[in-house]
PDB file of C-alpha atoms in Angstrom:
ATOM      1  CA  MET A  14      -7.457 -51.708 -27.332  1.00 49.00           C
ATOM      2  CA  LEU A  15      -4.417 -49.606 -28.261  1.00 50.00           C
ATOM      3  CA  SER A  16      -1.698 -49.156 -25.725  1.00 49.00           C
ATOM      4  CA  ALA A  17      -0.446 -45.702 -24.806  1.00 47.00           C
ATOM      5  CA  ARG A  18       2.950 -46.536 -26.294  1.00 48.00           C
ATOM      6  CA  LYS A  19       1.472 -46.964 -29.787  1.00 48.00           C
ATOM      7  CA  LEU A  20      -0.268 -43.540 -29.615  1.00 49.00           C
ATOM      8  CA  ILE A  21       2.960 -41.609 -28.963  1.00 48.00           C
ATOM      9  CA  ASN A  22       4.793 -40.499 -32.051  1.00 47.00           C
ATOM     10  CA  PRO A  23       8.306 -42.050 -31.982  1.00 48.00           C
ATOM     11  CA  TYR A  24       9.840 -38.821 -33.328  1.00 47.00           C
ATOM     12  CA  ILE A  25       8.482 -36.804 -30.381  1.00 44.00           C
ATOM     13  CA  LEU A  26       9.651 -39.472 -27.962  1.00 44.00           C
ATOM     14  CA  LYS A  27      13.233 -39.224 -29.251  1.00 46.00           C
ATOM     15  CA  THR A  28      13.500 -35.398 -29.315  1.00 44.00           C
ATOM     16  CA  PHE A  29      11.779 -34.640 -26.007  1.00 43.00           C
ATOM     17  CA  LYS A  30      14.232 -33.949 -23.186  1.00 44.00           C
ATOM     18  CA  LEU A  31      13.471 -32.994 -19.640  1.00 42.00           C
ATOM     19  CA  GLN A  32      15.195 -29.900 -18.336  1.00 44.00           C
ATOM     20  CA  SER A  33      16.423 -29.981 -14.794  1.00 42.00           C
ATOM     21  CA  ARG A  34      16.760 -27.045 -12.427  1.00 46.00           C
ATOM     22  CA  LYS A  35      18.987 -26.654  -9.441  1.00 50.00           C
ATOM     23  CA  CYS A  36      17.112 -26.379  -6.180  1.00 47.00           C
ATOM     24  CA  HIS A  37      18.331 -24.648  -3.063  1.00 46.00           C
ATOM     25  CA  SER A  38      17.963 -26.048   0.380  1.00 48.00           C
ATOM     26  CA  LEU A  39      15.621 -24.345   2.809  1.00 47.00           C
ATOM     27  CA  PHE A  40      18.567 -23.303   4.942  1.00 49.00           C
ATOM     28  CA  GLY A  41      20.195 -21.297   2.143  1.00 52.00           C
ATOM     29  CA  ILE A  42      17.083 -19.693   0.635  1.00 50.00           C
ATOM     30  CA  LYS A  43      17.068 -16.791   3.097  1.00 51.00           C
ATOM     31  CA  ASP A  44      20.558 -15.809   1.960  1.00 53.00           C
ATOM     32  CA  ILE A  45      19.424 -15.848  -1.663  1.00 49.00           C
ATOM     33  CA  LEU A  46      16.306 -13.766  -1.003  1.00 51.00           C
ATOM     34  CA  GLN A  47      17.979 -11.231   1.266  1.00 54.00           C
ATOM     35  CA  GLN A  48      21.160 -10.500  -0.589  1.00 53.00           C
ATOM     36  CA  GLU A  49      23.012  -7.429   0.562  1.00 52.00           C
ATOM     37  CA  GLN A  50      22.127  -4.488  -1.661  1.00 56.00           C
ATOM     38  CA  PRO A  51      23.925  -1.169  -1.825  1.00 56.00           C
ATOM     39  CA  ASP A  52      22.252   1.552   0.215  1.00 73.00           C
ATOM     40  CA  ILE A  53      21.404   3.960  -2.596  1.00 86.00           C
ATOM     41  CA  PHE A  54      18.304   5.405  -0.910  1.00 93.00           C
ATOM     42  CA  SER A  55      18.088   7.766   2.028  1.00 93.00           C
ATOM     43  CA  ILE A  56      14.907   8.070   4.113  1.00 94.00           C
ATOM     44  CA  HIS A  57      13.580  11.484   5.216  1.00 94.00           C
ATOM     45  CA  LEU A  58      10.578  12.802   7.132  1.00 93.00           C
ATOM     46  CA  VAL A  59       8.108  14.753   5.014  1.00 94.00           C
ATOM     47  CA  LYS A  60       8.203  18.381   6.156  1.00 94.00           C
ATOM     48  CA  LYS A  61       5.870  21.259   5.330  1.00 94.00           C
ATOM     49  CA  GLN A  62       7.936  22.285   2.299  1.00 95.00           C
ATOM     50  CA  ASP A  63       7.614  18.706   0.951  1.00 94.00           C
ATOM     51  CA  HIS A  64       3.799  18.517   1.095  1.00 94.00           C
ATOM     52  CA  GLU A  65       3.184  19.527  -2.521  1.00 93.00           C
ATOM     53  CA  MET A  66       5.734  17.006  -3.810  1.00 94.00           C
ATOM     54  CA  ALA A  67       4.282  14.286  -1.570  1.00 94.00           C
ATOM     55  CA  VAL A  68       0.669  14.930  -2.618  1.00 92.00           C
ATOM     56  CA  ASP A  69       1.676  14.828  -6.282  1.00 91.00           C
ATOM     57  CA  LEU A  70       3.615  11.588  -5.744  1.00 92.00           C
ATOM     58  CA  ILE A  71       0.692   9.894  -3.978  1.00 89.00           C
ATOM     59  CA  LYS A  72      -1.843  11.011  -6.562  1.00 90.00           C
ATOM     60  CA  THR A  73       0.370  10.000  -9.491  1.00 88.00           C
ATOM     61  CA  HIS A  74       1.810   6.694  -8.309  1.00 86.00           C
ATOM     62  CA  TYR A  75      -0.450   5.370  -5.550  1.00 87.00           C
ATOM     63  CA  LEU A  76      -4.008   6.499  -6.100  1.00 85.00           C
ATOM     64  CA  THR A  77      -3.925   5.822  -9.857  1.00 82.00           C
ATOM     65  CA  GLU A  78      -3.489   2.129  -8.941  1.00 80.00           C
ATOM     66  CA  HIS A  79      -6.322   2.159  -6.402  1.00 80.00           C
ATOM     67  CA  VAL A  80      -9.208  -0.104  -7.406  1.00 77.00           C
ATOM     68  CA  LEU A  81     -11.903   2.524  -6.795  1.00 78.00           C
ATOM     69  CA  VAL A  82     -10.069   5.193  -8.804  1.00 81.00           C
ATOM     70  CA  ARG A  83      -9.452   2.797 -11.693  1.00 80.00           C
ATOM     71  CA  THR A  84     -12.955   1.349 -11.906  1.00 81.00           C
ATOM     72  CA  ARG A  85     -14.639   4.768 -11.781  1.00 83.00           C
ATOM     73  CA  ASN A  86     -12.047   6.492 -14.002  1.00 85.00           C
ATOM     74  CA  MET A  87     -11.732   9.249 -11.423  1.00 84.00           C
ATOM     75  CA  ASP A  88      -9.794  12.421 -12.219  1.00 85.00           C
ATOM     76  CA  LEU A  89      -7.796  13.372  -9.147  1.00 82.00           C
ATOM     77  CA  SER A  90      -5.840  16.246 -10.672  1.00 83.00           C
ATOM     78  CA  ASN A  91      -7.964  19.099  -9.248  1.00 84.00           C
ATOM     79  CA  ASP A  92      -9.440  17.412  -6.171  1.00 84.00           C
ATOM     80  CA  ASN A  93      -8.748  19.969  -3.416  1.00 86.00           C
ATOM     81  CA  ALA A  94     -10.569  17.939  -0.756  1.00 88.00           C
ATOM     82  CA  LEU A  95      -8.220  15.021  -1.434  1.00 87.00           C
ATOM     83  CA  ASN A  96      -5.215  17.351  -1.268  1.00 87.00           C
ATOM     84  CA  GLU A  97      -6.360  18.664   2.129  1.00 92.00           C
ATOM     85  CA  TYR A  98      -6.920  15.117   3.427  1.00 90.00           C
ATOM     86  CA  LEU A  99      -3.434  14.009   2.355  1.00 90.00           C
ATOM     87  CA  VAL A 100      -1.816  17.094   3.881  1.00 92.00           C
ATOM     88  CA  SER A 101      -3.710  16.481   7.144  1.00 90.00           C
ATOM     89  CA  LEU A 102      -2.185  12.987   7.282  1.00 89.00           C
ATOM     90  CA  MET A 103       1.276  14.419   6.663  1.00 91.00           C
ATOM     91  CA  LYS A 104       0.872  17.066   9.358  1.00 91.00           C
ATOM     92  CA  GLN A 105       0.998  14.286  11.950  1.00 88.00           C
ATOM     93  CA  GLY A 106       4.715  14.165  11.182  1.00 88.00           C
ATOM     94  CA  ASN A 107       5.003  10.430  10.552  1.00 91.00           C
ATOM     95  CA  THR A 108       5.186  10.347   6.748  1.00 94.00           C
ATOM     96  CA  ILE A 109       8.545   9.418   5.229  1.00 95.00           C
ATOM     97  CA  PHE A 110       9.969   9.433   1.723  1.00 96.00           C
ATOM     98  CA  ALA A 111      13.028   8.016  -0.012  1.00 96.00           C
ATOM     99  CA  LYS A 112      15.511   9.864  -2.158  1.00 95.00           C
ATOM    100  CA  THR A 113      18.289   8.570  -4.368  1.00 94.00           C
ATOM    101  CA  GLU A 114      21.907   9.674  -4.049  1.00 92.00           C
ATOM    102  CA  ASP A 115      21.313  12.273  -6.771  1.00 92.00           C
ATOM    103  CA  GLY A 116      18.257  13.724  -4.972  1.00 92.00           C
ATOM    104  CA  ARG A 117      15.419  12.174  -6.967  1.00 94.00           C
ATOM    105  CA  VAL A 118      12.355  11.103  -5.002  1.00 95.00           C
ATOM    106  CA  ALA A 119      11.935   7.332  -5.259  1.00 95.00           C
ATOM    107  CA  GLY A 120       9.026   6.456  -2.947  1.00 95.00           C
ATOM    108  CA  ILE A 121       6.797   7.546  -0.094  1.00 95.00           C
ATOM    109  CA  CYS A 122       5.136   5.974   2.925  1.00 95.00           C
ATOM    110  CA  VAL A 123       2.211   7.803   4.542  1.00 93.00           C
ATOM    111  CA  ASN A 124       1.863   6.764   8.175  1.00 91.00           C
ATOM    112  CA  PHE A 125      -1.209   7.505  10.241  1.00 85.00           C
ATOM    113  CA  THR A 126      -1.709   7.538  13.984  1.00 81.00           C
ATOM    114  CA  THR A 127      -5.236   6.733  15.145  1.00 73.00           C
ATOM    115  CA  SER A 128      -5.124   9.288  17.945  1.00 63.00           C
ATOM    116  CA  PRO A 129      -2.811  12.159  18.748  1.00 52.00           C
ATOM    117  CA  VAL A 130      -3.505  11.516  22.444  1.00 55.00           C
ATOM    118  CA  ASP A 131      -0.396  10.283  24.210  1.00 52.00           C
ATOM    119  CA  CYS A 132      -2.023   8.095  26.835  1.00 50.00           C
ATOM    120  CA  GLN A 133       0.242   5.072  27.389  1.00 54.00           C
ATOM    121  CA  ASN A 134      -2.420   2.849  28.977  1.00 50.00           C
ATOM    122  CA  LEU A 135      -4.977   3.307  26.219  1.00 50.00           C
ATOM    123  CA  ARG A 136      -2.425   3.184  23.406  1.00 49.00           C
ATOM    124  CA  THR A 137      -1.688  -0.452  24.131  1.00 49.00           C
ATOM    125  CA  TYR A 138      -5.295  -1.460  23.520  1.00 52.00           C
ATOM    126  CA  ALA A 139      -6.996   1.165  21.365  1.00 54.00           C
ATOM    127  CA  PHE A 140      -4.415   3.136  19.420  1.00 62.00           C
ATOM    128  CA  TYR A 141      -2.124   1.961  16.691  1.00 74.00           C
ATOM    129  CA  ARG A 142       0.004   3.190  13.837  1.00 80.00           C
ATOM    130  CA  GLN A 143      -1.081   2.445  10.310  1.00 85.00           C
ATOM    131  CA  ILE A 144       0.910   2.415   7.117  1.00 89.00           C
ATOM    132  CA  LYS A 145      -1.825   4.142   5.145  1.00 89.00           C
ATOM    133  CA  MET A 146      -0.205   4.461   1.714  1.00 90.00           C
ATOM    134  CA  LEU A 147       3.086   3.193   0.359  1.00 92.00           C
ATOM    135  CA  THR A 148       4.290   3.584  -3.185  1.00 91.00           C
ATOM    136  CA  VAL A 149       7.562   3.308  -5.057  1.00 93.00           C
ATOM    137  CA  LEU A 150       8.077   4.914  -8.442  1.00 94.00           C
ATOM    138  CA  PRO A 151       8.189   2.312 -11.234  1.00 92.00           C
ATOM    139  CA  GLU A 152      11.874   2.832 -12.071  1.00 93.00           C
ATOM    140  CA  PHE A 153      12.865   2.078  -8.450  1.00 93.00           C
ATOM    141  CA  ARG A 154      10.703  -1.008  -7.906  1.00 90.00           C
ATOM    142  CA  ARG A 155      12.124  -4.498  -7.256  1.00 88.00           C
ATOM    143  CA  GLN A 156      15.091  -3.030  -5.342  1.00 90.00           C
ATOM    144  CA  GLY A 157      13.772  -3.504  -1.797  1.00 90.00           C
ATOM    145  CA  LEU A 158      12.699   0.098  -1.321  1.00 93.00           C
ATOM    146  CA  GLY A 159       9.084  -0.710  -0.390  1.00 91.00           C
ATOM    147  CA  THR A 160      10.344  -3.094   2.278  1.00 91.00           C
ATOM    148  CA  LYS A 161      12.824  -0.509   3.509  1.00 93.00           C
ATOM    149  CA  LEU A 162      10.076   2.146   3.834  1.00 94.00           C
ATOM    150  CA  ALA A 163       7.762  -0.277   5.656  1.00 92.00           C
ATOM    151  CA  GLU A 164      10.529  -1.366   8.045  1.00 92.00           C
ATOM    152  CA  LYS A 165      11.534   2.246   8.765  1.00 93.00           C
ATOM    153  CA  SER A 166       7.864   3.027   9.517  1.00 92.00           C
ATOM    154  CA  MET A 167       7.686   0.050  11.847  1.00 90.00           C
ATOM    155  CA  PHE A 168      10.829   1.112  13.739  1.00 91.00           C
ATOM    156  CA  GLN A 169       9.532   4.680  13.923  1.00 90.00           C
ATOM    157  CA  ALA A 170       6.234   3.463  15.421  1.00 88.00           C
ATOM    158  CA  GLN A 171       8.038   1.246  17.939  1.00 87.00           C
ATOM    159  CA  ASP A 172      10.225   4.203  18.968  1.00 88.00           C
ATOM    160  CA  GLN A 173       7.026   6.182  19.618  1.00 85.00           C
ATOM    161  CA  GLY A 174       5.694   3.406  21.855  1.00 83.00           C
ATOM    162  CA  TYR A 175       3.217   1.725  19.535  1.00 82.00           C
ATOM    163  CA  ASN A 176       2.923  -2.040  19.808  1.00 79.00           C
ATOM    164  CA  VAL A 177       0.504  -2.512  16.909  1.00 80.00           C
ATOM    165  CA  ILE A 178       1.311  -1.473  13.347  1.00 83.00           C
ATOM    166  CA  ARG A 179      -1.308  -2.078  10.687  1.00 83.00           C
ATOM    167  CA  MET A 180      -0.842  -2.197   6.923  1.00 83.00           C
ATOM    168  CA  ASP A 181      -3.616  -2.859   4.430  1.00 77.00           C
ATOM    169  CA  CYS A 182      -2.719  -3.753   0.855  1.00 78.00           C
ATOM    170  CA  ILE A 183      -4.586  -3.147  -2.359  1.00 71.00           C
ATOM    171  CA  ASN A 184      -4.191  -5.276  -5.416  1.00 62.00           C
ATOM    172  CA  PRO A 185      -5.439  -3.872  -8.717  1.00 56.00           C
ATOM    173  CA  TYR A 186      -5.661  -7.404 -10.139  1.00 53.00           C
ATOM    174  CA  GLU A 187      -8.299  -8.717  -7.729  1.00 46.00           C
TER     175      GLU A 187
END
C-alpha cells in the first residue's frame, strides 16, 4: 500500500504556499459594512408631473428583471393597463424617488397602502404599508441607495402611524 506522501509530487509540495487573509473581529465588522458615504442623493415624493418618468423607470429597470416578464418575454412598452395600475399606486402619494446632485434620477421606491381608510384601531391589525417596487439604476447600484430608499419608506410609514411595513423581494436567479 502506497502512502499519501509518495503520491504527492515533490515539486508541487515545494511551490504550494497558503495565502492568509486578515480577519476582522465581530465588534468592528459593523463599522466596515456601514462606512460613512457622502450624501449625493436627494429623496423626493413622486408628484403628478413625475408620473410619466416614474412609470418609464419602473418598466425599464424593475419590471424587466421580474421573473414573470423574463420567462414569458413580455413586451411592456405599450401596456396601457400596466401604466394605469402604476399611476394608481403613485396617486396614493407614498412613492419616492432619488435624484443625484446634477438632477439625474437614480432610483425609485413605489409604496402601497392597503387601505386609504384612516381608522387607527383597524390599522394596527389589518392595514399595513408595503414597499411594492424598488429599483436603482445600474450605474448607481452598490452605493447604498436601495437601502436609503427602503429606510426613507419605513420612516415615512411610521410617521403615518403604520406599525407593519412589508417588503417582498424578487430574485431573477431563482
